[in-house]
Every structure is written in structure tokens, then in C-alpha cells.
Amino acid sequence: MLSINPKEIEIPKLHRYLLGSIGPRPIAFASTIDQHGNVNLAPFSFFNVFSANPPIMIFSPARSGRTNTTKDTYNNVKNIPETVINVVNHDMVHQMSLASSPYPSGVSEFEKSGFTPLDSELITPPRVKESPVQFECKVNEVIELGNQGGAGNLIICEVVRIHIQEDLLDEKQMIDQHKIDLVSRMGGNWYCRADKNSMFEIQKPITTCGIGFDVLPKDVLNSSILTGNDLGQLAGIEELPNETDVNEYKLLELSELFLSLEEDAVQLEIKIHKRAQDLLKRNLLEEAWMTLLSFNN
């Protein structure tokens, strides 16, 4: 495994390692305004949401690694501490990329990239009409992380108004994760699209606790078939199926398999584990467990 001391390599190379391994990163498409009323619009992938109460987002317009200059966004919020964080979806990704061009101060990225400005309700910088979700924010604090090229500047933003395109909402008035079609940044020139080809769902154990790896039967834990992800799913069950349910499932679903391999326990175990793995891929956790428990039942 390659081990690196970040103090011993060049900043551009360190930058590529960091961004190539930390991702996909959400994009803050931030609109700000200077003291003369000039609007700036720029994307930043050093960004995330950090609190719901209060609603806090942080993004970082870093100093230039080549010239050590600060970005217009940083300069603007230091003077007028307001910004709109516009979410980026796939429909606007190329226009957003164009807005990241190093236009001179005072040049409107709205005009250059063809976006439509919308008046905000509580702050001065405009919103991006084409963005599916727009967050009007007050800047609470700016934290400079250094004074050399590549140093970040944390813009700590408190959300004061949220605007959501209504066609993104489901029947519960929540944002449909397929409809919003978000994009994010990776290393180099690579982006990631959050669509049905890249999304999957995992039930989060918020109110219940899984049994854990330490409770897994040894034949399951030491399986040559089941992967770490498979075991993670199995260990996430709150309670193992009872013996009655396992016996009934074995009789109805597995009797043919057991009869065909009753003289070959090794192959039977392999088949059982492969079948359980297939059930896990379909998120049929209880059925996977009953399949596994049937082997020594």
C-alpha cells in the first residue's frame, strides 16, 4: 500500500490525491455580490451540510495553488456576508462548468453561462432559476485555513430560506431522489450522476440495533462465498428467524436442493451460501437468513 507524508510531496500532487479519493463531492453553486453590485456565480465542491438545527452549510473557495490569489466569492462574502447556494443537477452541469471559467472580476457568470437570475427574498445575491433547489444564506463566519496557495477558506452559511421546484416532490412532499438528478465532482475532470444506474438504498438502523458480526454463526462468518458487504447485511438484522419459521421455509423452498445434494455436504453448503447471497442482492434479508440457518437445522 502506498503511504504518503503530505508534507513531503508537491501541493498539486497532494491536491490530486485528495480529490481523487474523496468523492463524489456535492457542488455548491454559489452566487454572491460585491460592494458595487456586481454578481458572481461559481461552483465549489469543497462543500456539505453540517447541521439541521441551526441549518448550516459550509463551502470552501480555496486560494489558487498557482498564484495564491483569493476567489471573487471569498472577497465578496467578506464584504457582503450573503450567498445563495444553488444545487446542481444534470440538466445544468455544462453551463455550471462554463461558469467556473476564470472570468475577470465584474464579469457576470450569469450572462456568460446563460443562467437566469431570480431575486432572492431575504438577501441581495440572486438565485439561479435553473437550479432545482436554492438556499438563501447568511454568512455567519469565514475561517481562513492558511495563507499559502491551496489553503481553504471555510464559508459558514446559515440557511434563511429554501426554494424547491415542486415537480421534485413526492406524495409526502419530500424530495424524490431520482427526480432531482444530482451531479457531483470527483477527481480530475470527472463527474458523477446520481441516477438509477448509480443509486441504491440501504435501510439505516436509526432506532434498532443489528445483531453484529460477533453473533454471526462461525460457518457464516468464515464463508468462502459471502463477502464483507454480505456479512454486513446479515449482521444488520435485529433478530434471527425462529426455528419454526426456518423449518417451514426449508420445507417449502429448499427441500429439492437438500435432496439433490444430501450426500455432498460441502457442495450443499456452497449452494446454500450462494443462494443466500442472491437473496441479499434482492434485499431479502430474512429469507437469506432462513436459507443459511437451514443448513445446520
mmCIF file of C-alpha atoms in Angstrom:
data_model
loop_
_atom_site.group_PDB
_atom_site.id
_atom_site.type_symbol
_atom_site.label_atom_id
_atom_site.label_comp_id
_atom_site.label_asym_id
_atom_site.label_seq_id
_atom_site.Cartn_x
_atom_site.Cartn_y
_atom_site.Cartn_z
ATOM 1 C CA MET A 1 0.000 0.000 0.000
ATOM 2 C CA LEU A 2 1.342 3.432 -0.949
ATOM 3 C CA SER A 3 1.953 5.547 2.156
ATOM 4 C CA ILE A 4 2.446 9.300 1.794
ATOM 5 C CA ASN A 5 3.594 12.069 4.091
ATOM 6 C CA PRO A 6 1.584 15.078 2.824
ATOM 7 C CA LYS A 7 4.364 17.419 3.939
ATOM 8 C CA GLU A 8 6.839 15.714 1.602
ATOM 9 C CA ILE A 9 5.036 15.949 -1.753
ATOM 10 C CA GLU A 10 4.168 18.869 -4.010
ATOM 11 C CA ILE A 11 0.832 20.589 -3.351
ATOM 12 C CA PRO A 12 -0.599 19.892 -6.858
ATOM 13 C CA LYS A 13 0.086 16.175 -6.431
ATOM 14 C CA LEU A 14 -1.386 16.185 -2.921
ATOM 15 C CA HIS A 15 -4.423 18.004 -4.294
ATOM 16 C CA ARG A 16 -4.949 15.266 -6.888
ATOM 17 C CA TYR A 17 -4.669 12.517 -4.277
ATOM 18 C CA LEU A 18 -7.181 14.245 -2.005
ATOM 19 C CA LEU A 19 -9.753 14.951 -4.706
ATOM 20 C CA GLY A 20 -9.247 11.613 -6.421
ATOM 21 C CA SER A 21 -10.127 9.702 -3.266
ATOM 22 C CA ILE A 22 -12.686 11.932 -1.540
ATOM 23 C CA GLY A 23 -15.811 11.845 -3.660
ATOM 24 C CA PRO A 24 -18.326 12.099 -5.104
ATOM 25 C CA ARG A 25 -18.475 15.616 -3.656
ATOM 26 C CA PRO A 26 -21.668 17.716 -3.789
ATOM 27 C CA ILE A 27 -21.448 21.054 -5.581
ATOM 28 C CA ALA A 28 -22.271 24.439 -4.079
ATOM 29 C CA PHE A 29 -23.102 26.732 -6.987
ATOM 30 C CA ALA A 30 -22.694 29.955 -5.040
ATOM 31 C CA SER A 31 -23.957 33.360 -6.092
ATOM 32 C CA THR A 32 -22.543 36.394 -4.266
ATOM 33 C CA ILE A 33 -22.396 40.143 -4.816
ATOM 34 C CA ASP A 34 -19.655 42.739 -4.403
ATOM 35 C CA GLN A 35 -19.805 46.265 -2.976
ATOM 36 C CA HIS A 36 -20.524 47.709 -6.430
ATOM 37 C CA GLY A 37 -23.466 45.400 -7.115
ATOM 38 C CA ASN A 38 -21.591 43.030 -9.438
ATOM 39 C CA VAL A 39 -22.868 39.474 -9.140
ATOM 40 C CA ASN A 40 -20.516 36.478 -9.095
ATOM 41 C CA LEU A 41 -21.511 32.864 -9.709
ATOM 42 C CA ALA A 42 -19.081 29.989 -9.126
ATOM 43 C CA PRO A 43 -19.158 26.253 -8.267
ATOM 44 C CA PHE A 44 -17.300 24.703 -5.325
ATOM 45 C CA SER A 45 -17.055 21.013 -4.462
ATOM 46 C CA PHE A 46 -15.441 21.526 -1.068
ATOM 47 C CA PHE A 47 -18.982 21.612 0.291
ATOM 48 C CA ASN A 48 -21.541 19.896 2.505
ATOM 49 C CA VAL A 49 -24.376 20.375 5.006
ATOM 50 C CA PHE A 50 -23.281 20.149 8.640
ATOM 51 C CA SER A 51 -26.303 20.902 10.814
ATOM 52 C CA ALA A 52 -30.098 20.977 10.668
ATOM 53 C CA ASN A 53 -30.647 22.984 13.838
ATOM 54 C CA PRO A 54 -29.434 25.569 13.004
ATOM 55 C CA PRO A 55 -29.351 24.770 9.257
ATOM 56 C CA ILE A 56 -25.658 25.196 8.433
ATOM 57 C CA MET A 57 -23.801 24.600 5.174
ATOM 58 C CA ILE A 58 -20.091 25.124 4.630
ATOM 59 C CA PHE A 59 -18.185 25.520 1.386
ATOM 60 C CA SER A 60 -14.592 26.496 0.717
ATOM 61 C CA PRO A 61 -13.258 28.689 -2.098
ATOM 62 C CA ALA A 62 -9.576 27.815 -1.776
ATOM 63 C CA ARG A 63 -6.652 30.070 -2.633
ATOM 64 C CA SER A 64 -5.180 29.488 -6.075
ATOM 65 C CA GLY A 65 -2.464 26.862 -5.957
ATOM 66 C CA ARG A 66 -0.586 28.681 -8.739
ATOM 67 C CA THR A 67 -0.921 32.363 -7.817
ATOM 68 C CA ASN A 68 -2.099 32.282 -4.173
ATOM 69 C CA THR A 69 -4.880 34.717 -5.063
ATOM 70 C CA THR A 70 -8.313 34.521 -3.430
ATOM 71 C CA LYS A 71 -11.507 33.978 -5.386
ATOM 72 C CA ASP A 72 -14.169 36.612 -6.002
ATOM 73 C CA THR A 73 -16.620 34.559 -3.938
ATOM 74 C CA TYR A 74 -14.359 34.790 -0.889
ATOM 75 C CA ASN A 75 -13.759 38.507 -1.407
ATOM 76 C CA ASN A 76 -17.481 39.166 -1.829
ATOM 77 C CA VAL A 77 -18.702 37.384 1.308
ATOM 78 C CA LYS A 78 -16.023 39.110 3.374
ATOM 79 C CA ASN A 79 -17.692 42.423 2.444
ATOM 80 C CA ILE A 80 -21.323 41.381 1.973
ATOM 81 C CA PRO A 81 -21.884 38.215 4.061
ATOM 82 C CA GLU A 82 -24.661 36.664 1.995
ATOM 83 C CA THR A 83 -24.819 33.909 -0.608
ATOM 84 C CA VAL A 84 -27.250 31.673 -2.432
ATOM 85 C CA ILE A 85 -26.157 28.046 -2.623
ATOM 86 C CA ASN A 86 -27.782 26.650 -5.754
ATOM 87 C CA VAL A 87 -27.956 22.870 -6.147
ATOM 88 C CA VAL A 88 -26.654 21.439 -9.448
ATOM 89 C CA ASN A 89 -28.456 18.743 -11.419
ATOM 90 C CA HIS A 90 -27.551 17.045 -14.692
ATOM 91 C CA ASP A 91 -29.614 19.411 -16.839
ATOM 92 C CA MET A 92 -27.344 22.342 -15.946
ATOM 93 C CA VAL A 93 -23.934 20.719 -15.482
ATOM 94 C CA HIS A 94 -22.272 22.037 -18.655
ATOM 95 C CA GLN A 95 -23.485 25.581 -18.035
ATOM 96 C CA MET A 96 -22.203 25.305 -14.477
ATOM 97 C CA SER A 97 -18.808 24.151 -15.735
ATOM 98 C CA LEU A 98 -18.657 27.164 -18.038
ATOM 99 C CA ALA A 99 -19.341 29.437 -15.064
ATOM 100 C CA SER A 100 -16.181 28.088 -13.403
ATOM 101 C CA SER A 101 -14.039 29.756 -16.088
ATOM 102 C CA PRO A 102 -11.619 32.403 -14.719
ATOM 103 C CA TYR A 103 -13.537 35.434 -15.942
ATOM 104 C CA PRO A 104 -12.253 38.818 -14.679
ATOM 105 C CA SER A 105 -13.884 40.395 -11.635
ATOM 106 C CA GLY A 106 -17.004 42.289 -12.606
ATOM 107 C CA VAL A 107 -17.898 39.956 -15.484
ATOM 108 C CA SER A 108 -21.281 38.282 -14.911
ATOM 109 C CA GLU A 109 -21.112 34.496 -14.942
ATOM 110 C CA PHE A 110 -24.907 34.547 -15.187
ATOM 111 C CA GLU A 111 -24.599 36.135 -18.617
ATOM 112 C CA LYS A 112 -21.576 34.107 -19.728
ATOM 113 C CA SER A 113 -23.134 30.758 -18.812
ATOM 114 C CA GLY A 114 -26.710 31.586 -19.804
ATOM 115 C CA PHE A 115 -28.323 31.216 -16.400
ATOM 116 C CA THR A 116 -31.375 33.211 -15.341
ATOM 117 C CA PRO A 117 -31.099 35.319 -12.155
ATOM 118 C CA LEU A 118 -34.061 35.326 -9.776
ATOM 119 C CA ASP A 119 -34.475 37.854 -6.977
ATOM 120 C CA SER A 120 -33.943 36.369 -3.530
ATOM 121 C CA GLU A 121 -36.485 37.056 -0.800
ATOM 122 C CA LEU A 122 -34.259 37.775 2.195
ATOM 123 C CA ILE A 123 -30.787 38.515 0.821
ATOM 124 C CA THR A 124 -29.219 40.528 -2.000
ATOM 125 C CA PRO A 125 -27.471 37.937 -4.255
ATOM 126 C CA PRO A 126 -29.815 36.409 -6.854
ATOM 127 C CA ARG A 127 -30.794 32.778 -7.174
ATOM 128 C CA VAL A 128 -30.262 30.581 -10.243
ATOM 129 C CA LYS A 129 -33.675 29.886 -11.771
ATOM 130 C CA GLU A 130 -32.488 26.668 -13.424
ATOM 131 C CA SER A 131 -31.321 25.160 -10.115
ATOM 132 C CA PRO A 132 -33.786 22.609 -8.655
ATOM 133 C CA VAL A 133 -33.157 23.762 -5.063
ATOM 134 C CA GLN A 134 -31.862 27.155 -3.939
ATOM 135 C CA PHE A 135 -30.720 28.042 -0.413
ATOM 136 C CA GLU A 136 -30.633 31.687 0.609
ATOM 137 C CA CYS A 137 -27.918 32.005 3.256
ATOM 138 C CA LYS A 138 -26.431 34.486 5.671
ATOM 139 C CA VAL A 139 -22.684 34.018 6.143
ATOM 140 C CA ASN A 140 -22.044 33.614 9.871
ATOM 141 C CA GLU A 141 -18.268 33.298 9.717
ATOM 142 C CA VAL A 142 -15.315 32.922 7.371
ATOM 143 C CA ILE A 143 -12.421 30.811 8.627
ATOM 144 C CA GLU A 144 -9.111 31.060 6.758
ATOM 145 C CA LEU A 145 -7.178 27.794 6.986
ATOM 146 C CA GLY A 146 -3.889 29.240 5.761
ATOM 147 C CA ASN A 147 -2.249 31.978 3.720
ATOM 148 C CA GLN A 148 -0.441 29.885 1.106
ATOM 149 C CA GLY A 149 -1.591 28.564 -2.267
ATOM 150 C CA GLY A 150 -4.154 25.773 -1.932
ATOM 151 C CA ALA A 151 -5.339 26.868 1.520
ATOM 152 C CA GLY A 152 -9.078 26.667 2.076
ATOM 153 C CA ASN A 153 -11.439 29.337 3.363
ATOM 154 C CA LEU A 154 -14.459 27.933 5.177
ATOM 155 C CA ILE A 155 -17.607 29.934 4.411
ATOM 156 C CA ILE A 156 -20.036 29.026 7.200
ATOM 157 C CA CYS A 157 -23.556 29.702 5.944
ATOM 158 C CA GLU A 158 -26.877 29.660 7.778
ATOM 159 C CA VAL A 159 -29.879 28.906 5.590
ATOM 160 C CA VAL A 160 -32.646 31.500 5.934
ATOM 161 C CA ARG A 161 -34.904 30.457 3.039
ATOM 162 C CA ILE A 162 -35.233 27.339 0.861
ATOM 163 C CA HIS A 163 -36.796 27.216 -2.614
ATOM 164 C CA ILE A 164 -37.642 23.802 -4.136
ATOM 165 C CA GLN A 165 -39.069 23.040 -7.567
ATOM 166 C CA GLU A 166 -42.430 21.462 -6.813
ATOM 167 C CA ASP A 167 -42.181 18.796 -9.510
ATOM 168 C CA LEU A 168 -39.359 17.206 -7.489
ATOM 169 C CA LEU A 169 -41.632 16.445 -4.534
ATOM 170 C CA ASP A 170 -43.197 13.059 -3.839
ATOM 171 C CA GLU A 171 -46.583 12.363 -2.254
ATOM 172 C CA LYS A 172 -45.110 13.121 1.187
ATOM 173 C CA GLN A 173 -43.784 16.483 -0.011
ATOM 174 C CA MET A 174 -40.214 15.214 0.265
ATOM 175 C CA ILE A 175 -37.594 15.450 -2.483
ATOM 176 C CA ASP A 176 -37.647 12.424 -4.790
ATOM 177 C CA GLN A 177 -34.011 11.338 -5.056
ATOM 178 C CA HIS A 178 -34.498 10.053 -8.598
ATOM 179 C CA LYS A 179 -36.215 13.159 -9.914
ATOM 180 C CA ILE A 180 -33.637 15.636 -8.587
ATOM 181 C CA ASP A 181 -30.899 14.006 -10.736
ATOM 182 C CA LEU A 182 -27.958 15.490 -8.822
ATOM 183 C CA VAL A 183 -24.387 15.638 -10.081
ATOM 184 C CA SER A 184 -21.181 15.726 -8.060
ATOM 185 C CA ARG A 185 -17.430 16.129 -8.535
ATOM 186 C CA MET A 186 -14.720 13.516 -8.465
ATOM 187 C CA GLY A 187 -11.016 13.648 -9.305
ATOM 188 C CA GLY A 188 -9.617 15.319 -12.418
ATOM 189 C CA ASN A 189 -12.334 16.236 -14.908
ATOM 190 C CA TRP A 190 -14.679 13.511 -13.709
ATOM 191 C CA TYR A 191 -18.246 13.991 -12.501
ATOM 192 C CA CYS A 192 -20.785 11.566 -11.087
ATOM 193 C CA ARG A 193 -24.521 11.470 -11.824
ATOM 194 C CA ALA A 194 -26.903 10.225 -9.129
ATOM 195 C CA ASP A 195 -29.379 8.345 -11.315
ATOM 196 C CA LYS A 196 -30.913 4.868 -11.214
ATOM 197 C CA ASN A 197 -27.675 3.356 -12.554
ATOM 198 C CA SER A 198 -25.620 4.542 -9.587
ATOM 199 C CA MET A 199 -28.101 4.762 -6.697
ATOM 200 C CA PHE A 200 -29.024 2.042 -4.224
ATOM 201 C CA GLU A 201 -30.874 2.042 -0.923
ATOM 202 C CA ILE A 202 -29.718 0.786 2.480
ATOM 203 C CA GLN A 203 -32.072 0.807 5.430
ATOM 204 C CA LYS A 204 -30.401 2.827 8.173
ATOM 205 C CA PRO A 205 -30.571 1.331 11.724
ATOM 206 C CA ILE A 206 -31.730 4.502 13.494
ATOM 207 C CA THR A 207 -33.984 3.077 16.216
ATOM 208 C CA THR A 208 -32.881 -0.570 16.203
ATOM 209 C CA CYS A 209 -29.553 -2.354 16.579
ATOM 210 C CA GLY A 210 -28.342 -5.160 14.360
ATOM 211 C CA ILE A 211 -27.064 -8.333 15.977
ATOM 212 C CA GLY A 212 -23.481 -7.545 14.900
ATOM 213 C CA PHE A 213 -20.632 -9.616 13.465
ATOM 214 C CA ASP A 214 -19.872 -11.174 16.858
ATOM 215 C CA VAL A 215 -23.200 -13.040 16.836
ATOM 216 C CA LEU A 216 -22.854 -14.479 13.319
ATOM 217 C CA PRO A 217 -22.555 -18.299 13.224
ATOM 218 C CA LYS A 218 -18.977 -19.405 12.516
ATOM 219 C CA ASP A 219 -19.868 -21.133 9.249
ATOM 220 C CA VAL A 220 -21.424 -17.881 8.037
ATOM 221 C CA LEU A 221 -18.632 -15.648 9.332
ATOM 222 C CA ASN A 222 -15.960 -17.849 7.721
ATOM 223 C CA SER A 223 -17.840 -18.405 4.461
ATOM 224 C CA SER A 224 -15.773 -18.588 1.281
ATOM 225 C CA ILE A 225 -18.757 -17.215 -0.655
ATOM 226 C CA LEU A 226 -20.174 -14.374 1.414
ATOM 227 C CA THR A 227 -18.393 -11.020 1.183
ATOM 228 C CA GLY A 228 -17.876 -8.364 3.824
ATOM 229 C CA ASN A 229 -20.876 -6.491 2.421
ATOM 230 C CA ASP A 230 -22.970 -9.655 2.605
ATOM 231 C CA LEU A 231 -21.968 -10.199 6.223
ATOM 232 C CA GLY A 232 -22.717 -6.554 6.977
ATOM 233 C CA GLN A 233 -26.263 -7.039 5.718
ATOM 234 C CA LEU A 234 -26.683 -10.240 7.692
ATOM 235 C CA ALA A 235 -25.327 -8.665 10.871
ATOM 236 C CA GLY A 236 -27.799 -5.798 10.465
ATOM 237 C CA ILE A 237 -30.832 -7.944 11.256
ATOM 238 C CA GLU A 238 -32.432 -7.109 14.591
ATOM 239 C CA GLU A 239 -33.367 -10.689 15.477
ATOM 240 C CA LEU A 240 -32.692 -14.072 13.883
ATOM 241 C CA PRO A 241 -35.644 -16.022 12.441
ATOM 242 C CA ASN A 242 -37.022 -18.622 14.847
ATOM 243 C CA GLU A 243 -36.604 -22.358 14.349
ATOM 244 C CA THR A 244 -40.233 -22.910 13.308
ATOM 245 C CA ASP A 245 -40.000 -20.355 10.514
ATOM 246 C CA VAL A 246 -36.678 -21.792 9.345
ATOM 247 C CA ASN A 247 -38.064 -25.342 9.200
ATOM 248 C CA GLU A 248 -41.142 -24.218 7.277
ATOM 249 C CA TYR A 249 -39.024 -22.228 4.805
ATOM 250 C CA LYS A 250 -36.672 -25.198 4.357
ATOM 251 C CA LEU A 251 -39.585 -27.500 3.591
ATOM 252 C CA LEU A 252 -41.276 -25.154 1.130
ATOM 253 C CA GLU A 253 -38.318 -23.518 -0.599
ATOM 254 C CA LEU A 254 -35.220 -25.677 -0.132
ATOM 255 C CA SER A 255 -36.280 -29.320 0.049
ATOM 256 C CA GLU A 256 -35.374 -30.041 -3.580
ATOM 257 C CA LEU A 257 -31.882 -28.589 -3.116
ATOM 258 C CA PHE A 258 -31.294 -30.617 0.045
ATOM 259 C CA LEU A 259 -32.461 -33.836 -1.614
ATOM 260 C CA SER A 260 -30.236 -33.326 -4.655
ATOM 261 C CA LEU A 261 -27.099 -32.864 -2.529
ATOM 262 C CA GLU A 262 -27.848 -34.947 0.552
ATOM 263 C CA GLU A 263 -24.654 -36.958 0.008
ATOM 264 C CA ASP A 264 -22.398 -33.924 -0.581
ATOM 265 C CA ALA A 265 -22.406 -31.581 2.403
ATOM 266 C CA VAL A 266 -19.596 -29.402 1.035
ATOM 267 C CA GLN A 267 -21.406 -28.621 -2.225
ATOM 268 C CA LEU A 268 -24.675 -28.197 -0.350
ATOM 269 C CA GLU A 269 -23.141 -25.535 1.892
ATOM 270 C CA ILE A 270 -21.698 -23.720 -1.134
ATOM 271 C CA LYS A 271 -25.086 -23.769 -2.890
ATOM 272 C CA ILE A 272 -26.820 -22.561 0.278
ATOM 273 C CA HIS A 273 -24.406 -19.671 0.681
ATOM 274 C CA LYS A 274 -24.695 -18.682 -2.990
ATOM 275 C CA ARG A 275 -28.475 -18.766 -2.736
ATOM 276 C CA ALA A 276 -28.362 -16.597 0.381
ATOM 277 C CA GLN A 277 -26.042 -14.178 -1.395
ATOM 278 C CA ASP A 278 -28.505 -13.861 -4.266
ATOM 279 C CA LEU A 279 -31.320 -13.159 -1.800
ATOM 280 C CA LEU A 280 -29.221 -10.438 -0.178
ATOM 281 C CA LYS A 281 -28.704 -8.785 -3.563
ATOM 282 C CA ARG A 282 -32.502 -8.520 -3.731
ATOM 283 C CA ASN A 283 -32.655 -7.159 -0.164
ATOM 284 C CA LEU A 284 -34.469 -10.269 1.082
ATOM 285 C CA LEU A 285 -32.644 -10.362 4.397
ATOM 286 C CA GLU A 286 -34.944 -12.660 6.375
ATOM 287 C CA GLU A 287 -35.129 -15.171 3.530
ATOM 288 C CA ALA A 288 -31.325 -15.133 3.294
ATOM 289 C CA TRP A 289 -31.056 -15.876 6.994
ATOM 290 C CA MET A 290 -33.590 -18.715 6.847
ATOM 291 C CA THR A 291 -31.644 -20.179 3.933
ATOM 292 C CA LEU A 292 -28.372 -20.085 5.876
ATOM 293 C CA LEU A 293 -29.863 -21.389 9.110
ATOM 294 C CA SER A 294 -31.480 -24.299 7.282
ATOM 295 C CA PHE A 295 -28.066 -25.853 6.593
ATOM 296 C CA ASN A 296 -27.417 -26.941 10.175
ATOM 297 C CA ASN A 297 -31.048 -27.039 11.211
#
